[in-house]
């Protein structure tokens, strides 16, 4: 019997919700937003940059040039891939700027994916987007752009309030590729992926609702003053509350002095701790369910590496394996992206570039500029872990050796001295790697002095 199979490419996710959840401005999930920043941002920073290598010096220089130029685009691409589940990047050559361009195409605008049933890969990609444009002071127009991407051609059609000088276009697809898909955790045969937070969205909503309710209770319930007076009128007069207006405007929190005569008594009613204890227990239970159900290692949730819930070394190993899995999953897409970029540069420059090997941890062949950007991402990831997970310098050393085993960091003392020196470089934003790092006793670790004669270039 034939079984049903969907080869339409799937539907895009709710991009507005996921981006709003990450940024903290999506209504109904604001109280859950602080939970999701670290498990997205830290792995993305730790992924670093792809490091394709070639035996040909000219090709290697071109690969380094692409990586350096597109470093920020790669960072945003990795974040969209992890947060939204699917990201698209289309390489093209901008003739006006005479430069290579990577155009990011939101998954939400990809309306249809026409699959080649023989290869199982997209044969045609259709996009449909409504764009708001400012054309003058307080003047906004809405234009609709529909594009059809094929391996040979790209057709663009404009509808609605067309801007001046913009016409329909049918151009050769010089790169020869469709927008390249980066899909997270996609099953075999699937084009679109799954967001890293997809399994826990419902729990994040519950966390928000519970935390919001606690805040609402604490905000709305104000301490109450219960006043017993033998002569209420006289008590009001002696306490400056002679009129009803004075009593209405009485500020309990700002009252510094209360005059009571014999048999007068003042007591206060506060919110009992039991009023929110059930909510707080529910939040704790939901918090651990979110972490355990997400599939993201605990180390990326800002949890202390020492304690009952995680062993530091084991968690770091899981963290590195998780980042490696993200690199491996995106490697084929990056290989197509770099190959098509080299094709465009070859046509524009008249240079015949040689084959290359895709990689992520090849620090030997890449340029110093690319290497510094990789170290910057690692520094930002470590800064987050050090501030929230009490990462010790020894654990930082282990994390580096696991993540970049080919870098030959030397002994821990040599590594610590080099990291401290690197932290002073402007290219690393002045980050102090030992800020917030604590040893097992909670004491400030001793910073090894840099070796005499050590140069700034000794970053490995």
XYZ file of C-alpha atoms in Angstrom, residues 94-457:
364
model
C 27.097 43.134 -6.743
C 28.220 44.764 -9.989
C 27.725 48.314 -8.675
C 30.022 47.725 -5.692
C 32.070 45.153 -7.607
C 32.058 42.909 -4.591
C 30.848 39.546 -3.336
C 27.562 39.678 -1.406
C 25.877 37.096 0.788
C 22.164 37.867 0.860
C 20.314 36.480 3.857
C 16.781 35.386 2.975
C 14.403 34.930 5.932
C 12.699 31.555 5.994
C 9.390 33.332 6.571
C 9.453 34.785 3.022
C 10.147 31.419 1.334
C 6.618 30.633 0.202
C 7.206 27.484 -1.871
C 10.002 24.952 -2.313
C 9.742 22.921 -5.510
C 11.564 19.670 -4.865
C 13.293 17.736 -7.648
C 11.814 14.299 -7.005
C 14.866 12.590 -8.512
C 17.469 14.225 -6.278
C 15.261 15.138 -3.337
C 16.792 18.608 -3.361
C 15.118 21.945 -4.126
C 14.915 22.634 -7.848
C 13.092 25.973 -7.630
C 12.656 28.352 -4.702
C 9.844 30.921 -4.595
C 9.815 33.896 -2.241
C 7.013 36.347 -1.557
C 7.513 39.337 0.739
C 5.707 42.543 1.632
C 8.245 45.330 2.126
C 7.616 48.681 3.825
C 9.822 51.456 2.412
C 10.325 55.063 3.431
C 10.271 57.307 0.364
C 10.311 60.667 2.100
C 9.419 62.497 5.281
C 6.533 60.605 6.892
C 5.987 58.759 3.600
C 5.901 54.978 3.611
C 4.941 52.715 0.724
C 4.314 48.972 0.698
C 5.734 46.971 -2.168
C 5.451 43.266 -2.812
C 8.458 41.428 -4.213
C 8.154 37.929 -5.652
C 11.241 36.059 -6.770
C 11.771 32.749 -8.504
C 15.202 31.222 -7.959
C 16.444 28.612 -10.403
C 19.946 27.298 -10.974
C 20.152 29.150 -14.285
C 18.045 32.283 -13.724
C 16.485 34.523 -11.073
C 13.215 36.266 -11.925
C 11.988 39.227 -9.863
C 8.473 40.695 -10.004
C 7.339 43.846 -8.183
C 3.701 44.449 -7.208
C 1.837 47.157 -5.326
C 3.402 50.582 -4.768
C 6.494 50.117 -6.880
C 9.415 52.428 -5.992
C 10.713 54.746 -8.685
C 13.343 53.143 -10.893
C 12.506 49.565 -9.878
C 11.483 47.218 -12.691
C 10.767 43.541 -13.079
C 13.935 41.628 -13.787
C 15.023 38.346 -15.338
C 18.749 37.782 -14.769
C 21.301 35.016 -15.109
C 22.088 33.262 -11.828
C 25.843 33.607 -12.101
C 26.532 31.610 -8.940
C 24.544 28.706 -10.365
C 22.986 27.815 -7.022
C 19.690 28.407 -5.269
C 19.671 30.094 -1.875
C 21.526 27.599 0.322
C 19.589 26.080 3.206
C 20.988 25.701 6.725
C 18.633 23.343 8.547
C 18.920 22.442 12.224
C 18.096 18.890 13.314
C 16.311 18.080 10.044
C 15.296 14.496 9.351
C 16.382 12.677 6.213
C 14.728 14.232 3.174
C 13.542 17.335 5.009
C 14.593 20.755 3.748
C 13.489 22.849 6.691
C 14.875 22.217 10.155
C 13.598 22.466 13.703
C 14.343 25.376 16.102
C 16.521 24.496 19.077
C 13.711 25.695 21.371
C 10.883 23.877 19.612
C 10.502 21.133 22.229
C 10.139 23.591 25.106
C 8.019 26.415 23.698
C 4.950 25.260 25.643
C 6.990 25.020 28.849
C 8.467 28.470 28.253
C 4.922 29.795 27.927
C 3.963 28.125 31.227
C 7.084 29.573 32.866
C 6.138 33.053 31.684
C 2.549 32.740 32.911
C 3.621 31.481 36.352
C 6.358 34.067 36.813
C 4.031 36.807 35.615
C 1.429 35.726 38.171
C 3.992 35.854 40.991
C 5.093 39.337 39.951
C 1.488 40.436 39.718
C 0.713 39.170 43.226
C 3.790 40.820 44.718
C 3.135 44.071 42.888
C -0.568 44.391 43.621
C -0.537 43.351 47.258
C 0.644 46.276 49.372
C 1.234 46.096 53.138
C -1.909 47.087 55.062
C -1.921 49.164 58.272
C -4.474 48.099 60.882
C -5.057 50.920 63.344
C -6.943 50.501 66.627
C -7.823 53.846 68.291
C -9.967 54.716 71.308
C -10.936 57.952 69.583
C -10.518 57.590 65.784
C -11.232 61.258 65.085
C -8.662 62.459 67.571
C -6.098 59.954 66.293
C -6.588 61.165 62.738
C -6.154 64.767 63.749
C -2.988 64.122 65.729
C -1.522 62.169 62.796
C -2.267 64.826 60.168
C -5.287 63.013 58.674
C -8.042 65.375 59.735
C -9.862 65.384 56.389
C -11.004 62.501 54.189
C -8.629 63.733 51.481
C -5.713 63.452 53.876
C -6.712 59.901 54.739
C -7.114 59.010 51.052
C -3.599 60.276 50.265
C -2.038 58.627 53.300
C 1.283 57.051 52.291
C 1.903 53.990 54.387
C 5.387 53.401 53.008
C 6.443 57.017 53.466
C 5.092 57.420 56.998
C 8.004 57.737 59.418
C 6.076 58.463 62.626
C 2.735 57.298 64.072
C 1.386 58.857 67.285
C -0.573 56.437 69.458
C -2.126 57.194 72.863
C -2.985 54.705 75.574
C -5.044 51.797 74.266
C -4.153 52.706 70.647
C -2.375 50.011 68.637
C -0.833 49.819 65.147
C -0.274 46.522 63.363
C 0.575 45.655 59.775
C -0.657 42.934 57.447
C 1.925 41.553 55.009
C 1.641 39.046 52.199
C 2.265 35.592 53.702
C 5.130 33.615 52.194
C 2.738 30.756 51.427
C 0.944 32.987 48.918
C 3.648 32.426 46.264
C 5.442 29.303 47.544
C 3.496 27.019 45.220
C 4.325 29.268 42.280
C 8.015 29.265 43.164
C 8.111 25.467 43.378
C 6.325 25.269 40.041
C 8.890 27.649 38.507
C 11.793 25.551 39.762
C 10.235 22.346 38.461
C 9.450 23.982 35.119
C 12.966 25.417 34.897
C 14.602 22.009 35.148
C 12.090 20.499 32.762
C 12.967 23.182 30.228
C 16.681 22.444 30.539
C 16.308 18.676 30.426
C 13.830 18.741 27.545
C 15.684 21.211 25.347
C 18.577 18.959 24.353
C 20.990 21.851 24.945
C 23.720 20.898 27.490
C 23.336 22.404 30.949
C 26.598 24.326 30.613
C 24.921 26.588 28.026
C 22.057 27.476 30.381
C 24.246 29.414 32.791
C 24.221 26.724 35.484
C 27.112 26.386 37.907
C 29.473 23.620 36.880
C 29.863 22.527 40.487
C 26.863 21.091 42.290
C 24.395 18.277 42.285
C 23.111 18.792 38.760
C 26.264 18.582 36.717
C 29.833 17.508 36.839
C 32.053 20.236 35.396
C 34.281 18.161 33.158
C 31.409 16.018 31.922
C 29.340 19.079 31.115
C 32.198 20.686 29.205
C 32.631 17.491 27.178
C 28.912 17.497 26.360
C 29.098 21.179 25.485
C 31.973 20.692 23.054
C 30.262 17.671 21.477
C 27.094 19.729 21.042
C 28.996 22.561 19.321
C 30.833 20.030 17.137
C 27.493 18.558 16.065
C 26.312 22.023 14.995
C 29.490 22.550 13.007
C 29.186 19.168 11.350
C 25.542 19.743 10.459
C 26.238 23.093 8.781
C 29.495 22.040 7.092
C 27.902 20.747 3.824
C 25.921 23.968 3.428
C 28.991 26.103 4.118
C 30.962 24.063 1.598
C 28.381 24.906 -1.097
C 28.364 28.538 0.005
C 32.155 28.897 -0.181
C 32.369 26.976 -3.469
C 29.773 29.198 -5.143
C 31.481 32.296 -3.704
C 34.798 31.213 -5.199
C 33.016 30.669 -8.518
C 31.736 34.255 -8.470
C 35.157 35.644 -7.515
C 36.783 33.533 -10.213
C 34.522 35.037 -12.890
C 35.007 38.589 -11.617
C 38.790 38.375 -11.164
C 39.708 35.923 -13.888
C 41.479 33.653 -11.384
C 41.208 29.878 -11.466
C 40.789 28.797 -7.840
C 41.692 25.281 -6.758
C 39.696 22.754 -4.681
C 39.490 23.183 -0.926
C 38.574 21.138 2.134
C 35.821 22.298 4.465
C 36.677 22.516 8.159
C 36.096 24.368 11.423
C 39.160 23.921 13.617
C 41.993 24.441 11.132
C 43.913 27.235 12.838
C 47.219 26.636 11.070
C 46.366 27.850 7.560
C 43.970 30.706 8.252
C 45.021 34.341 8.447
C 45.674 36.213 11.683
C 42.580 38.368 11.075
C 40.293 35.337 10.784
C 41.971 33.728 13.781
C 41.373 36.829 15.915
C 37.664 36.778 15.025
C 37.452 33.114 16.069
C 39.165 33.928 19.358
C 36.788 36.846 19.853
C 33.770 34.545 19.560
C 35.339 32.111 22.008
C 36.082 34.981 24.384
C 32.475 36.144 24.285
C 31.251 32.604 24.955
C 33.676 32.213 27.845
C 32.678 35.597 29.248
C 29.062 34.418 29.401
C 30.026 31.125 31.031
C 32.361 32.789 33.507
C 29.722 35.270 34.590
C 26.905 32.764 35.026
C 28.477 29.364 35.525
C 31.506 30.212 37.731
C 33.919 28.757 35.200
C 37.335 28.168 36.738
C 40.562 28.922 34.830
C 41.399 25.212 34.828
C 38.007 24.453 33.282
C 38.593 27.186 30.715
C 41.863 25.519 29.762
C 40.110 22.158 29.429
C 37.355 23.760 27.353
C 39.881 25.266 24.962
C 41.867 22.037 24.534
C 38.668 20.090 23.871
C 37.387 22.687 21.422
C 40.662 23.368 19.604
C 42.905 20.345 20.213
C 45.209 21.283 17.310
C 46.064 24.705 18.724
C 48.834 23.334 21.010
C 48.103 25.619 23.979
C 50.949 24.196 26.056
C 50.705 23.890 29.809
C 47.962 25.529 31.827
C 50.388 28.197 33.082
C 51.445 29.063 29.525
C 47.832 29.083 28.360
C 46.723 31.348 31.216
C 49.542 33.793 30.547
C 48.678 33.962 26.853
C 44.959 34.440 27.525
C 45.646 37.265 29.950
C 47.846 38.984 27.383
C 45.234 38.481 24.662
C 42.561 39.986 26.867
C 44.305 43.342 26.610
C 44.082 43.473 22.829
C 41.540 45.782 21.284
C 40.562 43.031 18.865
C 39.180 41.130 21.881
C 37.267 44.168 23.151
C 39.378 44.420 26.298
C 37.745 41.364 27.876
C 39.385 40.193 31.092
C 39.334 36.409 30.918
C 39.863 36.121 34.657
C 36.985 38.415 35.593
C 34.386 36.331 37.384
C 36.462 33.155 37.276
C 36.605 31.472 40.649
C 38.390 28.432 41.924
C 36.746 25.690 43.902
C 37.160 27.645 47.155
C 35.558 30.743 45.668
C 38.828 32.677 45.760
C 40.228 34.901 43.057
C 42.679 32.783 41.027
C 46.238 33.892 40.797
C 47.018 35.301 37.383
C 50.238 33.883 35.904
C 52.556 36.603 34.628
C 53.194 36.771 30.911
C 56.536 35.406 29.823
C 59.258 37.930 29.170
C 59.630 38.596 25.497
C 56.244 37.134 24.634
C 54.826 38.860 21.555
C 51.218 39.852 20.955
C 51.052 37.455 18.047
